[in-house]
């Protein structure tokens, strides 16, 4: 049975929510589950991926086997978790959601595998952070649906093969390159999620506004979409902030002017860049004369974690052509230098 978008998805069990996302409050969780699409029809964009998945799901149904294991990669907020929930819903399966840091001890991964129901989807976020032991427990479970369990000690040590129900593993990662080769090879489908176009984000904004009873014009929705860094999670966050602003300062209706004013107030510029993005660009562009600058140097100067810079900030800046990655570090592009008005005293043409 497919659960419609308006119904709460009761069959989603989030086993390790606290461990996964310690900073997310209960309010955020409810907000998330209210606005999270539950069907392919309400999941906006990622058209190629959705078409491919529909065929794989149909084929698995005809063959009466579970869907192949899937790996989704791409920056945070692009809809990897949401898509895993959509797949479970569309295949009528339950889903268990966890993340690699919550599977530190062998008994964590064994426990979750043993608790699966036939056909269930197991979603592991940040799968590149699985430790070696957990990975090795996972391999036979993924390939042949059994676990190798050791019992006894010394000479009486025996390995038992314990069957696990046939399941589909969906892994998500922001860093596909950090996944071990053997783990990556065990996924039948590996797919990157793309940043969303402005038109797609506008649809995300309008959909969320409708669910939250926010009155927003077409232009107002587009203005939010333009500054959402190609990311639905950001679009959803901004539409709430903009609606708050419209309610407090105006009559509650979000139009283009009010959207832009609210977003300016939030310090998000017309390119969708926030204060950290601009600080990062100014560091490379001004202090380091266009670069190249090493990641660790940037992280230390900004007081940010290098992983956050690499996995959260950089993908959008690279995609939009603000920076370039080179073996010697990050460089500003001529495009960014021009629009952000970086002035170099001793600019070197070879920099670009
Ligand atoms: P990820 O797992 O890639 O970090 P999520 O799946 O948690 O991202 O998505 C973040 C939020 O963005 C979700 O609350 C969801 O409502 C929204 N979202 C993501 N993808 C889409 C989409 N394709 N259509 C509509 N909303 C989406």
PDB file of C-alpha atoms in Angstrom, residues 106-107 109-111 113-114 136-137 140 146-152 156-164:
ATOM      1  CA  UNK A 106      29.430  -5.362  16.258  1.00  0.00           C
ATOM      2  CA  UNK A 107      26.279  -6.012  18.275  1.00  0.00           C
ATOM      3  CA  UNK A 109      24.894  -3.897  13.337  1.00  0.00           C
ATOM      4  CA  UNK A 110      24.101  -7.535  14.155  1.00  0.00           C
ATOM      5  CA  UNK A 111      21.117  -6.427  16.238  1.00  0.00           C
ATOM      6  CA  UNK A 113      20.197  -6.918  10.797  1.00  0.00           C
ATOM      7  CA  UNK A 114      18.583  -9.611  12.941  1.00  0.00           C
ATOM      8  CA  UNK A 136      32.772  -7.079   7.312  1.00  0.00           C
ATOM      9  CA  UNK A 137      29.632  -8.141   9.159  1.00  0.00           C
ATOM     10  CA  UNK A 140      27.712 -11.538   3.675  1.00  0.00           C
ATOM     11  CA  UNK A 146      23.440 -14.407   6.263  1.00  0.00           C
ATOM     12  CA  UNK A 147      25.699 -13.472   9.153  1.00  0.00           C
ATOM     13  CA  UNK A 148      28.876 -15.246  10.207  1.00  0.00           C
ATOM     14  CA  UNK A 149      28.721 -15.513  13.982  1.00  0.00           C
ATOM     15  CA  UNK A 150      31.547 -16.881  16.124  1.00  0.00           C
ATOM     16  CA  UNK A 151      30.722 -18.962  19.191  1.00  0.00           C
ATOM     17  CA  UNK A 152      33.013 -20.541  21.793  1.00  0.00           C
ATOM     18  CA  UNK A 156      35.948 -24.929  20.387  1.00  0.00           C
ATOM     19  CA  UNK A 157      35.582 -21.742  18.342  1.00  0.00           C
ATOM     20  CA  UNK A 158      32.947 -22.250  15.669  1.00  0.00           C
ATOM     21  CA  UNK A 159      31.521 -20.011  13.001  1.00  0.00           C
ATOM     22  CA  UNK A 160      27.781 -20.255  12.588  1.00  0.00           C
ATOM     23  CA  UNK A 161      25.982 -19.037   9.504  1.00  0.00           C
ATOM     24  CA  UNK A 162      22.808 -17.337  10.625  1.00  0.00           C
ATOM     25  CA  UNK A 163      20.298 -16.325   7.962  1.00  0.00           C
ATOM     26  CA  UNK A 164      18.921 -12.772   7.895  1.00  0.00           C
TER      27      UNK A 164
END
